[in-house]
């Protein structure tokens, strides 16, 4: 769902109160307050502005959007994609969303976010992370320019890409290679 800037946490909390799963990508930042500009405090901040990922039915969300507009005066609407000049409600496949959350929920790690305009990642092996904080996440193996370590990225088309902290090779299982047939599955060592 798309929400008005700085209302992401409020909308997610209202969804939780309704018993609906939602996710807001966040990280910890040191933020100063107007009353004490030299004193910085740790605060959770939204990483993907104006986006709340919601796991629910279309029917519930239509009713929920009306409730938010009438009762809480929030500006909320469905995120959409355009394909051949036809707009449709954006739906992220469950497995892809699970992997995205698996990486993004560890915001205390050295994970990074990129907007669709910042990064064009499409090459690399499809891998599963086996062990560690990102255990079970499926994404694409990559290297960040200028660094030697291996990372895995999970991309939500037209929204964002999240990249894991550096991974040891023993945590990476190749599911399909960009350079070999899909039937050959091996571990990187």
PDB file of N, CA, C and O in Angstrom, residues 11-91:
ATOM      1  N   UNK A  11      -0.101   3.431  10.077  1.00  0.00           N
ATOM      2  CA  UNK A  11      -0.957   2.540   9.281  1.00  0.00           C
ATOM      3  C   UNK A  11      -0.638   1.085   9.603  1.00  0.00           C
ATOM      4  O   UNK A  11      -1.545   0.262   9.767  1.00  0.00           O
ATOM      5  N   UNK A  12       0.646   0.757   9.741  1.00  0.00           N
ATOM      6  CA  UNK A  12       1.032  -0.620  10.088  1.00  0.00           C
ATOM      7  C   UNK A  12       0.467  -1.009  11.450  1.00  0.00           C
ATOM      8  O   UNK A  12       0.004  -2.141  11.633  1.00  0.00           O
ATOM      9  N   UNK A  13       0.477  -0.094  12.393  1.00  0.00           N
ATOM     10  CA  UNK A  13      -0.072  -0.380  13.720  1.00  0.00           C
ATOM     11  C   UNK A  13      -1.584  -0.612  13.644  1.00  0.00           C
ATOM     12  O   UNK A  13      -2.107  -1.534  14.290  1.00  0.00           O
ATOM     13  N   UNK A  14      -2.287   0.177  12.844  1.00  0.00           N
ATOM     14  CA  UNK A  14      -3.735  -0.032  12.678  1.00  0.00           C
ATOM     15  C   UNK A  14      -4.028  -1.376  12.019  1.00  0.00           C
ATOM     16  O   UNK A  14      -4.994  -2.050  12.380  1.00  0.00           O
ATOM     17  N   UNK A  15      -3.206  -1.775  11.074  1.00  0.00           N
ATOM     18  CA  UNK A  15      -3.371  -3.094  10.451  1.00  0.00           C
ATOM     19  C   UNK A  15      -3.156  -4.206  11.470  1.00  0.00           C
ATOM     20  O   UNK A  15      -3.916  -5.169  11.517  1.00  0.00           O
ATOM     21  N   UNK A  16      -2.139  -4.077  12.300  1.00  0.00           N
ATOM     22  CA  UNK A  16      -1.867  -5.067  13.344  1.00  0.00           C
ATOM     23  C   UNK A  16      -3.052  -5.176  14.296  1.00  0.00           C
ATOM     24  O   UNK A  16      -3.438  -6.273  14.692  1.00  0.00           O
ATOM     25  N   UNK A  17      -3.653  -4.051  14.650  1.00  0.00           N
ATOM     26  CA  UNK A  17      -4.826  -4.054  15.522  1.00  0.00           C
ATOM     27  C   UNK A  17      -6.000  -4.793  14.886  1.00  0.00           C
ATOM     28  O   UNK A  17      -6.837  -5.346  15.587  1.00  0.00           O
ATOM     29  N   UNK A  18      -6.037  -4.832  13.549  1.00  0.00           N
ATOM     30  CA  UNK A  18      -7.081  -5.558  12.826  1.00  0.00           C
ATOM     31  C   UNK A  18      -6.700  -7.021  12.605  1.00  0.00           C
ATOM     32  O   UNK A  18      -7.448  -7.766  11.979  1.00  0.00           O
ATOM     33  N   UNK A  19      -5.524  -7.429  13.073  1.00  0.00           N
ATOM     34  CA  UNK A  19      -5.072  -8.801  12.928  1.00  0.00           C
ATOM     35  C   UNK A  19      -4.489  -9.103  11.557  1.00  0.00           C
ATOM     36  O   UNK A  19      -4.458 -10.258  11.129  1.00  0.00           O
ATOM     37  N   UNK A  20      -4.009  -8.075  10.853  1.00  0.00           N
ATOM     38  CA  UNK A  20      -3.465  -8.227   9.503  1.00  0.00           C
ATOM     39  C   UNK A  20      -1.951  -8.045   9.535  1.00  0.00           C
ATOM     40  O   UNK A  20      -1.445  -7.125  10.173  1.00  0.00           O
ATOM     41  N   UNK A  21      -1.248  -8.959   8.831  1.00  0.00           N
ATOM     42  CA  UNK A  21       0.203  -8.861   8.744  1.00  0.00           C
ATOM     43  C   UNK A  21       0.597  -7.676   7.877  1.00  0.00           C
ATOM     44  O   UNK A  21       0.025  -7.475   6.807  1.00  0.00           O
ATOM     45  N   UNK A  22       1.587  -6.915   8.357  1.00  0.00           N
ATOM     46  CA  UNK A  22       2.127  -5.833   7.543  1.00  0.00           C
ATOM     47  C   UNK A  22       3.611  -5.699   7.860  1.00  0.00           C
ATOM     48  O   UNK A  22       4.098  -6.233   8.860  1.00  0.00           O
ATOM     49  N   UNK A  23       4.322  -4.982   6.992  1.00  0.00           N
ATOM     50  CA  UNK A  23       5.757  -4.807   7.186  1.00  0.00           C
ATOM     51  C   UNK A  23       6.168  -3.442   6.664  1.00  0.00           C
ATOM     52  O   UNK A  23       5.781  -3.045   5.568  1.00  0.00           O
ATOM     53  N   UNK A  24       6.944  -2.740   7.491  1.00  0.00           N
ATOM     54  CA  UNK A  24       7.540  -1.467   7.106  1.00  0.00           C
ATOM     55  C   UNK A  24       9.048  -1.649   7.204  1.00  0.00           C
ATOM     56  O   UNK A  24       9.564  -2.010   8.263  1.00  0.00           O
ATOM     57  N   UNK A  25       9.759  -1.414   6.119  1.00  0.00           N
ATOM     58  CA  UNK A  25      11.219  -1.531   6.127  1.00  0.00           C
ATOM     59  C   UNK A  25      11.788  -0.351   6.910  1.00  0.00           C
ATOM     60  O   UNK A  25      11.429   0.796   6.666  1.00  0.00           O
ATOM     61  N   UNK A  26      12.674  -0.657   7.863  1.00  0.00           N
ATOM     62  CA  UNK A  26      13.207   0.396   8.724  1.00  0.00           C
ATOM     63  C   UNK A  26      14.662   0.125   9.062  1.00  0.00           C
ATOM     64  O   UNK A  26      15.194  -0.947   8.787  1.00  0.00           O
ATOM     65  N   UNK A  27      15.293   1.123   9.643  1.00  0.00           N
ATOM     66  CA  UNK A  27      16.653   0.990  10.162  1.00  0.00           C
ATOM     67  C   UNK A  27      16.799   1.936  11.346  1.00  0.00           C
ATOM     68  O   UNK A  27      15.961   2.806  11.563  1.00  0.00           O
ATOM     69  N   UNK A  28      17.868   1.752  12.087  1.00  0.00           N
ATOM     70  CA  UNK A  28      18.168   2.615  13.225  1.00  0.00           C
ATOM     71  C   UNK A  28      19.106   3.722  12.756  1.00  0.00           C
ATOM     72  O   UNK A  28      20.103   3.459  12.088  1.00  0.00           O
ATOM     73  N   UNK A  29      18.778   4.961  13.097  1.00  0.00           N
ATOM     74  CA  UNK A  29      19.642   6.102  12.793  1.00  0.00           C
ATOM     75  C   UNK A  29      19.805   6.955  14.036  1.00  0.00           C
ATOM     76  O   UNK A  29      18.938   6.952  14.912  1.00  0.00           O
ATOM     77  N   UNK A  30      20.906   7.669  14.077  1.00  0.00           N
ATOM     78  CA  UNK A  30      21.106   8.654  15.140  1.00  0.00           C
ATOM     79  C   UNK A  30      20.469   9.949  14.671  1.00  0.00           C
ATOM     80  O   UNK A  30      20.828  10.496  13.627  1.00  0.00           O
ATOM     81  N   UNK A  31      19.493  10.434  15.445  1.00  0.00           N
ATOM     82  CA  UNK A  31      18.716  11.606  15.055  1.00  0.00           C
ATOM     83  C   UNK A  31      18.773  12.632  16.179  1.00  0.00           C
ATOM     84  O   UNK A  31      18.622  12.287  17.353  1.00  0.00           O
ATOM     85  N   UNK A  32      18.994  13.891  15.810  1.00  0.00           N
ATOM     86  CA  UNK A  32      18.974  14.951  16.818  1.00  0.00           C
ATOM     87  C   UNK A  32      17.569  15.525  16.914  1.00  0.00           C
ATOM     88  O   UNK A  32      16.794  15.473  15.962  1.00  0.00           O
ATOM     89  N   UNK A  33      17.251  16.056  18.070  1.00  0.00           N
ATOM     90  CA  UNK A  33      15.939  16.661  18.283  1.00  0.00           C
ATOM     91  C   UNK A  33      16.085  18.178  18.242  1.00  0.00           C
ATOM     92  O   UNK A  33      17.149  18.709  18.566  1.00  0.00           O
ATOM     93  N   UNK A  34      15.031  18.896  17.868  1.00  0.00           N
ATOM     94  CA  UNK A  34      15.122  20.364  17.824  1.00  0.00           C
ATOM     95  C   UNK A  34      15.477  20.980  19.190  1.00  0.00           C
ATOM     96  O   UNK A  34      16.173  21.975  19.255  1.00  0.00           O
ATOM     97  N   UNK A  35      15.016  20.357  20.267  1.00  0.00           N
ATOM     98  CA  UNK A  35      15.289  20.896  21.605  1.00  0.00           C
ATOM     99  C   UNK A  35      16.728  20.627  22.052  1.00  0.00           C
ATOM    100  O   UNK A  35      17.246  21.350  22.902  1.00  0.00           O
ATOM    101  N   UNK A  36      17.368  19.589  21.496  1.00  0.00           N
ATOM    102  CA  UNK A  36      18.757  19.263  21.857  1.00  0.00           C
ATOM    103  C   UNK A  36      19.512  18.843  20.596  1.00  0.00           C
ATOM    104  O   UNK A  36      19.794  17.663  20.389  1.00  0.00           O
ATOM    105  N   UNK A  37      19.875  19.815  19.733  1.00  0.00           N
ATOM    106  CA  UNK A  37      20.474  19.468  18.441  1.00  0.00           C
ATOM    107  C   UNK A  37      21.821  18.748  18.532  1.00  0.00           C
ATOM    108  O   UNK A  37      22.197  18.032  17.624  1.00  0.00           O
ATOM    109  N   UNK A  38      22.539  18.910  19.621  1.00  0.00           N
ATOM    110  CA  UNK A  38      23.839  18.243  19.756  1.00  0.00           C
ATOM    111  C   UNK A  38      23.721  16.837  20.336  1.00  0.00           C
ATOM    112  O   UNK A  38      24.643  16.047  20.240  1.00  0.00           O
ATOM    113  N   UNK A  39      22.589  16.551  20.943  1.00  0.00           N
ATOM    114  CA  UNK A  39      22.375  15.236  21.555  1.00  0.00           C
ATOM    115  C   UNK A  39      21.591  14.359  20.582  1.00  0.00           C
ATOM    116  O   UNK A  39      20.442  14.644  20.262  1.00  0.00           O
ATOM    117  N   UNK A  40      22.228  13.295  20.111  1.00  0.00           N
ATOM    118  CA  UNK A  40      21.570  12.412  19.154  1.00  0.00           C
ATOM    119  C   UNK A  40      21.066  11.154  19.849  1.00  0.00           C
ATOM    120  O   UNK A  40      21.730  10.629  20.730  1.00  0.00           O
ATOM    121  N   UNK A  41      19.879  10.722  19.416  1.00  0.00           N
ATOM    122  CA  UNK A  41      19.264   9.521  19.970  1.00  0.00           C
ATOM    123  C   UNK A  41      19.042   8.514  18.849  1.00  0.00           C
ATOM    124  O   UNK A  41      18.824   8.884  17.698  1.00  0.00           O
ATOM    125  N   UNK A  42      19.067   7.225  19.216  1.00  0.00           N
ATOM    126  CA  UNK A  42      18.755   6.179  18.250  1.00  0.00           C
ATOM    127  C   UNK A  42      17.252   6.176  18.023  1.00  0.00           C
ATOM    128  O   UNK A  42      16.470   6.239  18.965  1.00  0.00           O
ATOM    129  N   UNK A  43      16.879   6.101  16.748  1.00  0.00           N
ATOM    130  CA  UNK A  43      15.467   6.115  16.397  1.00  0.00           C
ATOM    131  C   UNK A  43      15.248   5.226  15.183  1.00  0.00           C
ATOM    132  O   UNK A  43      16.059   5.206  14.269  1.00  0.00           O
ATOM    133  N   UNK A  44      14.127   4.491  15.167  1.00  0.00           N
ATOM    134  CA  UNK A  44      13.752   3.711  13.992  1.00  0.00           C
ATOM    135  C   UNK A  44      13.191   4.666  12.944  1.00  0.00           C
ATOM    136  O   UNK A  44      12.308   5.472  13.245  1.00  0.00           O
ATOM    137  N   UNK A  45      13.738   4.574  11.726  1.00  0.00           N
ATOM    138  CA  UNK A  45      13.246   5.408  10.630  1.00  0.00           C
ATOM    139  C   UNK A  45      12.864   4.519   9.454  1.00  0.00           C
ATOM    140  O   UNK A  45      13.422   3.442   9.264  1.00  0.00           O
ATOM    141  N   UNK A  46      11.932   4.988   8.662  1.00  0.00           N
ATOM    142  CA  UNK A  46      11.448   4.259   7.495  1.00  0.00           C
ATOM    143  C   UNK A  46      12.497   4.330   6.389  1.00  0.00           C
ATOM    144  O   UNK A  46      13.047   5.392   6.111  1.00  0.00           O
ATOM    145  N   UNK A  47      12.774   3.192   5.760  1.00  0.00           N
ATOM    146  CA  UNK A  47      13.761   3.126   4.689  1.00  0.00           C
ATOM    147  C   UNK A  47      13.111   3.279   3.313  1.00  0.00           C
ATOM    148  O   UNK A  47      13.684   3.866   2.412  1.00  0.00           O
ATOM    149  N   UNK A  48      11.925   2.750   3.136  1.00  0.00           N
ATOM    150  CA  UNK A  48      11.208   2.869   1.864  1.00  0.00           C
ATOM    151  C   UNK A  48       9.992   3.765   2.134  1.00  0.00           C
ATOM    152  O   UNK A  48       8.936   3.291   2.550  1.00  0.00           O
ATOM    153  N   UNK A  49      10.159   5.066   1.938  1.00  0.00           N
ATOM    154  CA  UNK A  49       9.080   5.997   2.275  1.00  0.00           C
ATOM    155  C   UNK A  49       7.788   5.699   1.537  1.00  0.00           C
ATOM    156  O   UNK A  49       7.796   5.285   0.372  1.00  0.00           O
ATOM    157  N   UNK A  50       6.701   5.891   2.247  1.00  0.00           N
ATOM    158  CA  UNK A  50       5.340   5.812   1.716  1.00  0.00           C
ATOM    159  C   UNK A  50       4.890   4.411   1.312  1.00  0.00           C
ATOM    160  O   UNK A  50       3.902   4.257   0.608  1.00  0.00           O
ATOM    161  N   UNK A  51       5.600   3.366   1.766  1.00  0.00           N
ATOM    162  CA  UNK A  51       5.225   1.988   1.431  1.00  0.00           C
ATOM    163  C   UNK A  51       5.002   1.176   2.705  1.00  0.00           C
ATOM    164  O   UNK A  51       5.832   1.166   3.601  1.00  0.00           O
ATOM    165  N   UNK A  52       3.859   0.490   2.759  1.00  0.00           N
ATOM    166  CA  UNK A  52       3.570  -0.502   3.795  1.00  0.00           C
ATOM    167  C   UNK A  52       3.193  -1.784   3.054  1.00  0.00           C
ATOM    168  O   UNK A  52       2.265  -1.781   2.244  1.00  0.00           O
ATOM    169  N   UNK A  53       3.942  -2.854   3.289  1.00  0.00           N
ATOM    170  CA  UNK A  53       3.626  -4.146   2.685  1.00  0.00           C
ATOM    171  C   UNK A  53       2.534  -4.790   3.526  1.00  0.00           C
ATOM    172  O   UNK A  53       2.640  -4.840   4.754  1.00  0.00           O
ATOM    173  N   UNK A  54       1.490  -5.282   2.868  1.00  0.00           N
ATOM    174  CA  UNK A  54       0.329  -5.828   3.576  1.00  0.00           C
ATOM    175  C   UNK A  54       0.012  -7.215   3.020  1.00  0.00           C
ATOM    176  O   UNK A  54      -0.003  -7.415   1.806  1.00  0.00           O
ATOM    177  N   UNK A  55      -0.271  -8.158   3.918  1.00  0.00           N
ATOM    178  CA  UNK A  55      -0.648  -9.519   3.524  1.00  0.00           C
ATOM    179  C   UNK A  55      -2.119  -9.707   3.885  1.00  0.00           C
ATOM    180  O   UNK A  55      -2.457 -10.002   5.028  1.00  0.00           O
ATOM    181  N   UNK A  56      -2.995  -9.501   2.907  1.00  0.00           N
ATOM    182  CA  UNK A  56      -4.429  -9.575   3.177  1.00  0.00           C
ATOM    183  C   UNK A  56      -5.192  -9.765   1.872  1.00  0.00           C
ATOM    184  O   UNK A  56      -4.598  -9.859   0.804  1.00  0.00           O
ATOM    185  N   UNK A  57      -6.511  -9.769   2.004  1.00  0.00           N
ATOM    186  CA  UNK A  57      -7.365  -9.915   0.824  1.00  0.00           C
ATOM    187  C   UNK A  57      -7.738  -8.544   0.269  1.00  0.00           C
ATOM    188  O   UNK A  57      -7.749  -7.540   0.994  1.00  0.00           O
ATOM    189  N   UNK A  58      -8.070  -8.523  -0.996  1.00  0.00           N
ATOM    190  CA  UNK A  58      -8.472  -7.288  -1.658  1.00  0.00           C
ATOM    191  C   UNK A  58      -9.737  -6.720  -0.998  1.00  0.00           C
ATOM    192  O   UNK A  58      -9.846  -5.511  -0.783  1.00  0.00           O
ATOM    193  N   UNK A  59     -10.655  -7.589  -0.667  1.00  0.00           N
ATOM    194  CA  UNK A  59     -11.926  -7.150  -0.060  1.00  0.00           C
ATOM    195  C   UNK A  59     -11.688  -6.464   1.286  1.00  0.00           C
ATOM    196  O   UNK A  59     -12.229  -5.385   1.548  1.00  0.00           O
ATOM    197  N   UNK A  60     -10.870  -7.081   2.163  1.00  0.00           N
ATOM    198  CA  UNK A  60     -10.572  -6.464   3.452  1.00  0.00           C
ATOM    199  C   UNK A  60      -9.903  -5.111   3.253  1.00  0.00           C
ATOM    200  O   UNK A  60     -10.242  -4.131   3.916  1.00  0.00           O
ATOM    201  N   UNK A  61      -8.932  -5.058   2.342  1.00  0.00           N
ATOM    202  CA  UNK A  61      -8.174  -3.819   2.152  1.00  0.00           C
ATOM    203  C   UNK A  61      -9.047  -2.689   1.616  1.00  0.00           C
ATOM    204  O   UNK A  61      -8.852  -1.529   1.999  1.00  0.00           O
ATOM    205  N   UNK A  62     -10.012  -2.992   0.757  1.00  0.00           N
ATOM    206  CA  UNK A  62     -10.935  -1.947   0.300  1.00  0.00           C
ATOM    207  C   UNK A  62     -11.685  -1.336   1.475  1.00  0.00           C
ATOM    208  O   UNK A  62     -11.801  -0.117   1.590  1.00  0.00           O
ATOM    209  N   UNK A  63     -12.223  -2.185   2.364  1.00  0.00           N
ATOM    210  CA  UNK A  63     -12.934  -1.695   3.548  1.00  0.00           C
ATOM    211  C   UNK A  63     -11.995  -0.932   4.474  1.00  0.00           C
ATOM    212  O   UNK A  63     -12.350   0.109   5.037  1.00  0.00           O
ATOM    213  N   UNK A  64     -10.770  -1.446   4.629  1.00  0.00           N
ATOM    214  CA  UNK A  64      -9.780  -0.818   5.507  1.00  0.00           C
ATOM    215  C   UNK A  64      -9.390   0.569   4.973  1.00  0.00           C
ATOM    216  O   UNK A  64      -9.256   1.519   5.750  1.00  0.00           O
ATOM    217  N   UNK A  65      -9.246   0.694   3.663  1.00  0.00           N
ATOM    218  CA  UNK A  65      -8.897   1.991   3.078  1.00  0.00           C
ATOM    219  C   UNK A  65      -9.992   3.019   3.339  1.00  0.00           C
ATOM    220  O   UNK A  65      -9.706   4.177   3.650  1.00  0.00           O
ATOM    221  N   UNK A  66     -11.234   2.599   3.229  1.00  0.00           N
ATOM    222  CA  UNK A  66     -12.353   3.510   3.528  1.00  0.00           C
ATOM    223  C   UNK A  66     -12.310   3.946   4.994  1.00  0.00           C
ATOM    224  O   UNK A  66     -12.487   5.120   5.300  1.00  0.00           O
ATOM    225  N   UNK A  67     -12.043   2.996   5.895  1.00  0.00           N
ATOM    226  CA  UNK A  67     -11.947   3.302   7.324  1.00  0.00           C
ATOM    227  C   UNK A  67     -10.835   4.316   7.583  1.00  0.00           C
ATOM    228  O   UNK A  67     -11.027   5.287   8.321  1.00  0.00           O
ATOM    229  N   UNK A  68      -9.666   4.100   6.984  1.00  0.00           N
ATOM    230  CA  UNK A  68      -8.549   5.019   7.187  1.00  0.00           C
ATOM    231  C   UNK A  68      -8.863   6.419   6.677  1.00  0.00           C
ATOM    232  O   UNK A  68      -8.506   7.419   7.308  1.00  0.00           O
ATOM    233  N   UNK A  69      -9.545   6.494   5.558  1.00  0.00           N
ATOM    234  CA  UNK A  69      -9.874   7.793   4.976  1.00  0.00           C
ATOM    235  C   UNK A  69     -10.909   8.527   5.817  1.00  0.00           C
ATOM    236  O   UNK A  69     -10.747   9.705   6.129  1.00  0.00           O
ATOM    237  N   UNK A  70     -11.972   7.836   6.221  1.00  0.00           N
ATOM    238  CA  UNK A  70     -13.071   8.475   6.951  1.00  0.00           C
ATOM    239  C   UNK A  70     -12.710   8.745   8.410  1.00  0.00           C
ATOM    240  O   UNK A  70     -12.840   9.863   8.897  1.00  0.00           O
ATOM    241  N   UNK A  71     -12.229   7.737   9.122  1.00  0.00           N
ATOM    242  CA  UNK A  71     -12.002   7.857  10.560  1.00  0.00           C
ATOM    243  C   UNK A  71     -10.674   8.528  10.904  1.00  0.00           C
ATOM    244  O   UNK A  71     -10.600   9.328  11.825  1.00  0.00           O
ATOM    245  N   UNK A  72      -9.612   8.191  10.178  1.00  0.00           N
ATOM    246  CA  UNK A  72      -8.279   8.675  10.543  1.00  0.00           C
ATOM    247  C   UNK A  72      -7.740   9.742   9.595  1.00  0.00           C
ATOM    248  O   UNK A  72      -6.671  10.291   9.848  1.00  0.00           O
ATOM    249  N   UNK A  73      -8.445  10.015   8.508  1.00  0.00           N
ATOM    250  CA  UNK A  73      -8.056  11.035   7.534  1.00  0.00           C
ATOM    251  C   UNK A  73      -6.669  10.790   6.929  1.00  0.00           C
ATOM    252  O   UNK A  73      -5.937  11.719   6.628  1.00  0.00           O
ATOM    253  N   UNK A  74      -6.319   9.518   6.765  1.00  0.00           N
ATOM    254  CA  UNK A  74      -5.065   9.160   6.114  1.00  0.00           C
ATOM    255  C   UNK A  74      -5.280   9.044   4.610  1.00  0.00           C
ATOM    256  O   UNK A  74      -6.349   8.631   4.160  1.00  0.00           O
ATOM    257  N   UNK A  75      -4.270   9.414   3.864  1.00  0.00           N
ATOM    258  CA  UNK A  75      -4.299   9.230   2.423  1.00  0.00           C
ATOM    259  C   UNK A  75      -3.583   7.908   2.141  1.00  0.00           C
ATOM    260  O   UNK A  75      -2.379   7.791   2.296  1.00  0.00           O
ATOM    261  N   UNK A  76      -4.355   6.876   1.770  1.00  0.00           N
ATOM    262  CA  UNK A  76      -3.818   5.538   1.554  1.00  0.00           C
ATOM    263  C   UNK A  76      -4.450   4.980   0.283  1.00  0.00           C
ATOM    264  O   UNK A  76      -5.641   5.150   0.048  1.00  0.00           O
ATOM    265  N   UNK A  77      -3.642   4.319  -0.536  1.00  0.00           N
ATOM    266  CA  UNK A  77      -4.166   3.691  -1.743  1.00  0.00           C
ATOM    267  C   UNK A  77      -3.283   2.513  -2.118  1.00  0.00           C
ATOM    268  O   UNK A  77      -2.198   2.327  -1.566  1.00  0.00           O
ATOM    269  N   UNK A  78      -3.756   1.714  -3.042  1.00  0.00           N
ATOM    270  CA  UNK A  78      -3.003   0.542  -3.484  1.00  0.00           C
ATOM    271  C   UNK A  78      -1.803   0.968  -4.318  1.00  0.00           C
ATOM    272  O   UNK A  78      -1.916   1.868  -5.152  1.00  0.00           O
ATOM    273  N   UNK A  79      -0.683   0.293  -4.111  1.00  0.00           N
ATOM    274  CA  UNK A  79       0.453   0.464  -5.012  1.00  0.00           C
ATOM    275  C   UNK A  79       0.106  -0.275  -6.299  1.00  0.00           C
ATOM    276  O   UNK A  79      -0.465  -1.361  -6.254  1.00  0.00           O
ATOM    277  N   UNK A  80       0.416   0.331  -7.427  1.00  0.00           N
ATOM    278  CA  UNK A  80       0.067  -0.277  -8.707  1.00  0.00           C
ATOM    279  C   UNK A  80       1.287  -0.405  -9.611  1.00  0.00           C
ATOM    280  O   UNK A  80       2.305   0.253  -9.394  1.00  0.00           O
ATOM    281  N   UNK A  81       1.159  -1.249 -10.602  1.00  0.00           N
ATOM    282  CA  UNK A  81       2.172  -1.377 -11.643  1.00  0.00           C
ATOM    283  C   UNK A  81       1.483  -1.144 -12.979  1.00  0.00           C
ATOM    284  O   UNK A  81       0.264  -1.310 -13.099  1.00  0.00           O
ATOM    285  N   UNK A  82       2.245  -0.760 -13.960  1.00  0.00           N
ATOM    286  CA  UNK A  82       1.704  -0.530 -15.292  1.00  0.00           C
ATOM    287  C   UNK A  82       2.340  -1.525 -16.253  1.00  0.00           C
ATOM    288  O   UNK A  82       3.565  -1.632 -16.321  1.00  0.00           O
ATOM    289  N   UNK A  83       1.504  -2.258 -16.947  1.00  0.00           N
ATOM    290  CA  UNK A  83       1.973  -3.224 -17.926  1.00  0.00           C
ATOM    291  C   UNK A  83       1.160  -3.031 -19.202  1.00  0.00           C
ATOM    292  O   UNK A  83      -0.065  -3.171 -19.177  1.00  0.00           O
ATOM    293  N   UNK A  84       1.823  -2.670 -20.294  1.00  0.00           N
ATOM    294  CA  UNK A  84       1.145  -2.411 -21.566  1.00  0.00           C
ATOM    295  C   UNK A  84       0.025  -1.375 -21.402  1.00  0.00           C
ATOM    296  O   UNK A  84      -1.093  -1.579 -21.862  1.00  0.00           O
ATOM    297  N   UNK A  85       0.325  -0.298 -20.707  1.00  0.00           N
ATOM    298  CA  UNK A  85      -0.610   0.809 -20.471  1.00  0.00           C
ATOM    299  C   UNK A  85      -1.823   0.401 -19.636  1.00  0.00           C
ATOM    300  O   UNK A  85      -2.831   1.095 -19.621  1.00  0.00           O
ATOM    301  N   UNK A  86      -1.740  -0.713 -18.930  1.00  0.00           N
ATOM    302  CA  UNK A  86      -2.829  -1.184 -18.079  1.00  0.00           C
ATOM    303  C   UNK A  86      -2.335  -1.211 -16.625  1.00  0.00           C
ATOM    304  O   UNK A  86      -1.348  -1.860 -16.321  1.00  0.00           O
ATOM    305  N   UNK A  87      -3.015  -0.510 -15.747  1.00  0.00           N
ATOM    306  CA  UNK A  87      -2.618  -0.452 -14.333  1.00  0.00           C
ATOM    307  C   UNK A  87      -3.282  -1.583 -13.552  1.00  0.00           C
ATOM    308  O   UNK A  87      -4.475  -1.820 -13.682  1.00  0.00           O
ATOM    309  N   UNK A  88      -2.470  -2.260 -12.729  1.00  0.00           N
ATOM    310  CA  UNK A  88      -2.995  -3.311 -11.862  1.00  0.00           C
ATOM    311  C   UNK A  88      -2.427  -3.124 -10.467  1.00  0.00           C
ATOM    312  O   UNK A  88      -1.362  -2.532 -10.295  1.00  0.00           O
ATOM    313  N   UNK A  89      -3.140  -3.655  -9.494  1.00  0.00           N
ATOM    314  CA  UNK A  89      -2.666  -3.595  -8.113  1.00  0.00           C
ATOM    315  C   UNK A  89      -1.421  -4.453  -7.994  1.00  0.00           C
ATOM    316  O   UNK A  89      -1.387  -5.582  -8.487  1.00  0.00           O
ATOM    317  N   UNK A  90      -0.412  -3.918  -7.351  1.00  0.00           N
ATOM    318  CA  UNK A  90       0.854  -4.626  -7.217  1.00  0.00           C
ATOM    319  C   UNK A  90       0.714  -5.753  -6.202  1.00  0.00           C
ATOM    320  O   UNK A  90       0.243  -5.540  -5.086  1.00  0.00           O
ATOM    321  N   UNK A  91       1.108  -6.946  -6.606  1.00  0.00           N
ATOM    322  CA  UNK A  91       1.096  -8.106  -5.724  1.00  0.00           C
ATOM    323  C   UNK A  91       2.494  -8.702  -5.736  1.00  0.00           C
ATOM    324  O   UNK A  91       3.027  -9.024  -6.789  1.00  0.00           O
TER     325      UNK A  91
END
